[in-house]
């Protein structure tokens, strides 16, 4: 199996770039897709953001110095792309971040690519009430099952801070579900 | 009052406080939430299979295409370029057309631009490039603020208007 260093090296070489990029996309497409999808909720939006994220990775691979792991760097790009996509969307629609989150969750009921039941929809509503960072941490830990050390490298936050945020987020969601 | 020895004899295990925070955080995060792990999101069939080709297509579309010119084509393009320049010279000269300037932009276009695109500047960075000291209130407010209007506002809204002892130029 190809090591990460070799893959990065091949991505930087013009002759092997195309093949290495295909390997990179095929290795990370599902993980990054679900990470983005949990932020933007809609499939078409997730598809746009995912493609933009991979294009950014491709265009900026020469600037990747290897200070962090490749997947952390890609996750960071995907997260930033998804968040700035939402910011642009809320500006375009003239909505506050909270109002946009409400609208996104409401749209899930009519989304053909959401087959969740009432409980799963309620869970999404609860997640939508969390502050941006807590939401990211909760999704990455609970659904994506990333290790705290991995999340710490992606979000550049201390492990202790992540644990506290995750605990807070879980309690808020539990309280929301109990109250509803 | 009698002086007591402040030492009370209690002690904590070595390294206790060093590990305390991380132990507490571990304990907090061990308490698993009691809600479903399934989210209900799905994707169109075969979406992931075609993803690489879609990204490759988007990448190719964004990269500028370079068309190599054949030798004879150079002359066609040169002739067409000369003809275009002559036409432009006679067509535009005399009509007094000027290059568009910043003043030609409608305010709504400028507003729409700022609404749509992220500037990526903080308020401090914006303040650094805008000469705040040189700005007058009337540069920002659309309608000129006349002294008379200020007086009327103060008279209507201040209870003891006389106590302000304003010097009014008559």
PDB file of N, CA and C in Angstrom, chain B residues 88-138:
ATOM      1  N   UNK B  88     -12.190  49.331 -35.238  1.00  0.00           N
ATOM      2  CA  UNK B  88     -12.368  49.939 -33.912  1.00  0.00           C
ATOM      3  C   UNK B  88     -11.954  51.401 -33.930  1.00  0.00           C
ATOM      4  N   UNK B  89     -10.833  51.696 -34.622  1.00  0.00           N
ATOM      5  CA  UNK B  89     -10.307  53.060 -34.665  1.00  0.00           C
ATOM      6  C   UNK B  89     -11.337  54.003 -35.292  1.00  0.00           C
ATOM      7  N   UNK B  90     -11.872  53.559 -36.467  1.00  0.00           N
ATOM      8  CA  UNK B  90     -12.831  54.434 -37.155  1.00  0.00           C
ATOM      9  C   UNK B  90     -14.201  54.405 -36.485  1.00  0.00           C
ATOM     10  N   UNK B  91     -14.510  53.289 -35.934  1.00  0.00           N
ATOM     11  CA  UNK B  91     -15.829  53.153 -35.304  1.00  0.00           C
ATOM     12  C   UNK B  91     -15.934  53.917 -33.999  1.00  0.00           C
ATOM     13  N   UNK B  92     -14.893  53.817 -33.207  1.00  0.00           N
ATOM     14  CA  UNK B  92     -14.983  54.411 -31.867  1.00  0.00           C
ATOM     15  C   UNK B  92     -14.531  55.854 -31.859  1.00  0.00           C
ATOM     16  N   UNK B  93     -13.470  56.141 -32.627  1.00  0.00           N
ATOM     17  CA  UNK B  93     -12.934  57.495 -32.628  1.00  0.00           C
ATOM     18  C   UNK B  93     -14.019  58.453 -33.114  1.00  0.00           C
ATOM     19  N   UNK B  94     -14.228  59.516 -32.465  1.00  0.00           N
ATOM     20  CA  UNK B  94     -15.256  60.462 -32.886  1.00  0.00           C
ATOM     21  C   UNK B  94     -16.503  60.328 -32.060  1.00  0.00           C
ATOM     22  N   UNK B  95     -16.727  59.125 -31.522  1.00  0.00           N
ATOM     23  CA  UNK B  95     -17.908  58.992 -30.662  1.00  0.00           C
ATOM     24  C   UNK B  95     -17.597  59.420 -29.236  1.00  0.00           C
ATOM     25  N   UNK B  96     -16.312  59.595 -28.979  1.00  0.00           N
ATOM     26  CA  UNK B  96     -15.923  60.079 -27.642  1.00  0.00           C
ATOM     27  C   UNK B  96     -16.195  59.081 -26.545  1.00  0.00           C
ATOM     28  N   UNK B  97     -16.160  57.762 -26.867  1.00  0.00           N
ATOM     29  CA  UNK B  97     -16.404  56.761 -25.827  1.00  0.00           C
ATOM     30  C   UNK B  97     -15.213  56.695 -24.865  1.00  0.00           C
ATOM     31  N   UNK B  98     -15.500  56.703 -23.579  1.00  0.00           N
ATOM     32  CA  UNK B  98     -14.415  56.646 -22.609  1.00  0.00           C
ATOM     33  C   UNK B  98     -14.454  55.326 -21.874  1.00  0.00           C
ATOM     34  N   UNK B  99     -13.320  54.988 -21.312  1.00  0.00           N
ATOM     35  CA  UNK B  99     -13.283  53.760 -20.508  1.00  0.00           C
ATOM     36  C   UNK B  99     -14.166  53.934 -19.287  1.00  0.00           C
ATOM     37  N   UNK B 100     -14.891  52.906 -18.896  1.00  0.00           N
ATOM     38  CA  UNK B 100     -15.738  53.059 -17.710  1.00  0.00           C
ATOM     39  C   UNK B 100     -14.897  53.346 -16.460  1.00  0.00           C
ATOM     40  N   UNK B 101     -15.384  54.201 -15.633  1.00  0.00           N
ATOM     41  CA  UNK B 101     -14.656  54.516 -14.402  1.00  0.00           C
ATOM     42  C   UNK B 101     -15.481  54.053 -13.204  1.00  0.00           C
ATOM     43  N   UNK B 102     -14.912  54.191 -12.019  1.00  0.00           N
ATOM     44  CA  UNK B 102     -15.599  53.776 -10.799  1.00  0.00           C
ATOM     45  C   UNK B 102     -16.908  54.537 -10.621  1.00  0.00           C
ATOM     46  N   UNK B 103     -16.900  55.831 -11.064  1.00  0.00           N
ATOM     47  CA  UNK B 103     -18.098  56.666 -10.897  1.00  0.00           C
ATOM     48  C   UNK B 103     -19.267  56.155 -11.748  1.00  0.00           C
ATOM     49  N   UNK B 104     -18.919  55.428 -12.857  1.00  0.00           N
ATOM     50  CA  UNK B 104     -19.993  54.937 -13.732  1.00  0.00           C
ATOM     51  C   UNK B 104     -20.780  53.789 -13.108  1.00  0.00           C
ATOM     52  N   UNK B 105     -20.213  53.158 -12.079  1.00  0.00           N
ATOM     53  CA  UNK B 105     -20.902  52.015 -11.465  1.00  0.00           C
ATOM     54  C   UNK B 105     -22.088  52.504 -10.633  1.00  0.00           C
ATOM     55  N   UNK B 106     -23.217  51.821 -10.806  1.00  0.00           N
ATOM     56  CA  UNK B 106     -24.377  52.181  -9.991  1.00  0.00           C
ATOM     57  C   UNK B 106     -24.107  51.739  -8.551  1.00  0.00           C
ATOM     58  N   UNK B 107     -24.609  52.506  -7.589  1.00  0.00           N
ATOM     59  CA  UNK B 107     -24.413  52.128  -6.180  1.00  0.00           C
ATOM     60  C   UNK B 107     -24.948  50.733  -5.899  1.00  0.00           C
ATOM     61  N   UNK B 108     -26.052  50.416  -6.583  1.00  0.00           N
ATOM     62  CA  UNK B 108     -26.660  49.104  -6.338  1.00  0.00           C
ATOM     63  C   UNK B 108     -25.702  47.983  -6.771  1.00  0.00           C
ATOM     64  N   UNK B 109     -24.917  48.238  -7.860  1.00  0.00           N
ATOM     65  CA  UNK B 109     -23.949  47.222  -8.308  1.00  0.00           C
ATOM     66  C   UNK B 109     -22.872  47.019  -7.259  1.00  0.00           C
ATOM     67  N   UNK B 110     -22.411  48.145  -6.692  1.00  0.00           N
ATOM     68  CA  UNK B 110     -21.351  48.058  -5.677  1.00  0.00           C
ATOM     69  C   UNK B 110     -21.886  47.338  -4.444  1.00  0.00           C
ATOM     70  N   UNK B 111     -23.111  47.732  -4.026  1.00  0.00           N
ATOM     71  CA  UNK B 111     -23.719  47.065  -2.859  1.00  0.00           C
ATOM     72  C   UNK B 111     -23.843  45.567  -3.095  1.00  0.00           C
ATOM     73  N   UNK B 112     -24.316  45.233  -4.322  1.00  0.00           N
ATOM     74  CA  UNK B 112     -24.535  43.819  -4.642  1.00  0.00           C
ATOM     75  C   UNK B 112     -23.220  43.059  -4.600  1.00  0.00           C
ATOM     76  N   UNK B 113     -22.142  43.711  -5.068  1.00  0.00           N
ATOM     77  CA  UNK B 113     -20.822  43.061  -5.060  1.00  0.00           C
ATOM     78  C   UNK B 113     -20.401  42.718  -3.635  1.00  0.00           C
ATOM     79  N   UNK B 114     -20.531  43.715  -2.737  1.00  0.00           N
ATOM     80  CA  UNK B 114     -20.111  43.487  -1.351  1.00  0.00           C
ATOM     81  C   UNK B 114     -21.004  42.455  -0.663  1.00  0.00           C
ATOM     82  N   UNK B 115     -22.299  42.453  -1.051  1.00  0.00           N
ATOM     83  CA  UNK B 115     -23.231  41.485  -0.469  1.00  0.00           C
ATOM     84  C   UNK B 115     -22.837  40.069  -0.871  1.00  0.00           C
ATOM     85  N   UNK B 116     -22.430  39.934  -2.137  1.00  0.00           N
ATOM     86  CA  UNK B 116     -22.252  38.607  -2.707  1.00  0.00           C
ATOM     87  C   UNK B 116     -20.905  37.981  -2.394  1.00  0.00           C
ATOM     88  N   UNK B 117     -19.857  38.797  -2.398  1.00  0.00           N
ATOM     89  CA  UNK B 117     -18.518  38.239  -2.237  1.00  0.00           C
ATOM     90  C   UNK B 117     -17.951  38.527  -0.857  1.00  0.00           C
ATOM     91  N   UNK B 118     -17.241  37.535  -0.351  1.00  0.00           N
ATOM     92  CA  UNK B 118     -16.559  37.693   0.929  1.00  0.00           C
ATOM     93  C   UNK B 118     -15.361  38.599   0.713  1.00  0.00           C
ATOM     94  N   UNK B 119     -15.259  39.658   1.505  1.00  0.00           N
ATOM     95  CA  UNK B 119     -14.113  40.542   1.348  1.00  0.00           C
ATOM     96  C   UNK B 119     -12.858  39.958   1.989  1.00  0.00           C
ATOM     97  N   UNK B 120     -13.081  39.170   3.011  1.00  0.00           N
ATOM     98  CA  UNK B 120     -11.951  38.583   3.714  1.00  0.00           C
ATOM     99  C   UNK B 120     -11.173  39.595   4.519  1.00  0.00           C
ATOM    100  N   UNK B 121     -11.802  40.746   4.838  1.00  0.00           N
ATOM    101  CA  UNK B 121     -11.119  41.775   5.629  1.00  0.00           C
ATOM    102  C   UNK B 121     -11.836  41.929   6.957  1.00  0.00           C
ATOM    103  N   UNK B 122     -11.051  42.116   8.014  1.00  0.00           N
ATOM    104  CA  UNK B 122     -11.669  42.369   9.306  1.00  0.00           C
ATOM    105  C   UNK B 122     -12.018  43.852   9.380  1.00  0.00           C
ATOM    106  N   UNK B 123     -12.816  44.217  10.375  1.00  0.00           N
ATOM    107  CA  UNK B 123     -13.189  45.630  10.510  1.00  0.00           C
ATOM    108  C   UNK B 123     -11.948  46.491  10.745  1.00  0.00           C
ATOM    109  N   UNK B 124     -10.938  45.915  11.434  1.00  0.00           N
ATOM    110  CA  UNK B 124      -9.699  46.676  11.677  1.00  0.00           C
ATOM    111  C   UNK B 124      -8.969  46.945  10.371  1.00  0.00           C
ATOM    112  N   UNK B 125      -8.942  45.896   9.515  1.00  0.00           N
ATOM    113  CA  UNK B 125      -8.253  46.057   8.230  1.00  0.00           C
ATOM    114  C   UNK B 125      -8.976  47.085   7.357  1.00  0.00           C
ATOM    115  N   UNK B 126     -10.308  47.077   7.406  1.00  0.00           N
ATOM    116  CA  UNK B 126     -11.076  48.048   6.615  1.00  0.00           C
ATOM    117  C   UNK B 126     -10.799  49.445   7.152  1.00  0.00           C
ATOM    118  N   UNK B 127     -10.791  49.560   8.494  1.00  0.00           N
ATOM    119  CA  UNK B 127     -10.562  50.870   9.114  1.00  0.00           C
ATOM    120  C   UNK B 127      -9.180  51.418   8.754  1.00  0.00           C
ATOM    121  N   UNK B 128      -8.228  50.495   8.541  1.00  0.00           N
ATOM    122  CA  UNK B 128      -6.872  50.938   8.213  1.00  0.00           C
ATOM    123  C   UNK B 128      -6.793  51.618   6.858  1.00  0.00           C
ATOM    124  N   UNK B 129      -7.615  51.166   5.911  1.00  0.00           N
ATOM    125  CA  UNK B 129      -7.522  51.741   4.561  1.00  0.00           C
ATOM    126  C   UNK B 129      -8.512  52.891   4.334  1.00  0.00           C
ATOM    127  N   UNK B 130      -9.486  53.047   5.232  1.00  0.00           N
ATOM    128  CA  UNK B 130     -10.436  54.148   5.067  1.00  0.00           C
ATOM    129  C   UNK B 130      -9.994  55.310   5.956  1.00  0.00           C
ATOM    130  N   UNK B 131      -9.771  56.483   5.385  1.00  0.00           N
ATOM    131  CA  UNK B 131      -9.300  57.617   6.186  1.00  0.00           C
ATOM    132  C   UNK B 131     -10.407  58.178   7.067  1.00  0.00           C
ATOM    133  N   UNK B 132     -10.630  57.514   8.219  1.00  0.00           N
ATOM    134  CA  UNK B 132     -11.752  57.880   9.090  1.00  0.00           C
ATOM    135  C   UNK B 132     -11.635  59.339   9.567  1.00  0.00           C
ATOM    136  N   UNK B 133     -10.390  59.791   9.814  1.00  0.00           N
ATOM    137  CA  UNK B 133     -10.199  61.150  10.329  1.00  0.00           C
ATOM    138  C   UNK B 133     -10.675  62.210   9.339  1.00  0.00           C
ATOM    139  N   UNK B 134     -10.581  61.854   8.062  1.00  0.00           N
ATOM    140  CA  UNK B 134     -10.930  62.860   7.055  1.00  0.00           C
ATOM    141  C   UNK B 134     -12.401  62.822   6.667  1.00  0.00           C
ATOM    142  N   UNK B 135     -13.139  61.887   7.263  1.00  0.00           N
ATOM    143  CA  UNK B 135     -14.545  61.757   6.876  1.00  0.00           C
ATOM    144  C   UNK B 135     -15.428  62.723   7.660  1.00  0.00           C
ATOM    145  N   UNK B 136     -16.415  63.283   6.987  1.00  0.00           N
ATOM    146  CA  UNK B 136     -17.418  64.112   7.643  1.00  0.00           C
ATOM    147  C   UNK B 136     -18.683  63.270   7.754  1.00  0.00           C
ATOM    148  N   UNK B 137     -19.561  63.646   8.671  1.00  0.00           N
ATOM    149  CA  UNK B 137     -20.791  62.868   8.845  1.00  0.00           C
ATOM    150  C   UNK B 137     -21.611  62.838   7.546  1.00  0.00           C
ATOM    151  N   UNK B 138     -21.522  63.953   6.794  1.00  0.00           N
ATOM    152  CA  UNK B 138     -22.314  64.017   5.560  1.00  0.00           C
ATOM    153  C   UNK B 138     -21.764  63.128   4.445  1.00  0.00           C
TER     154      UNK B 138
END
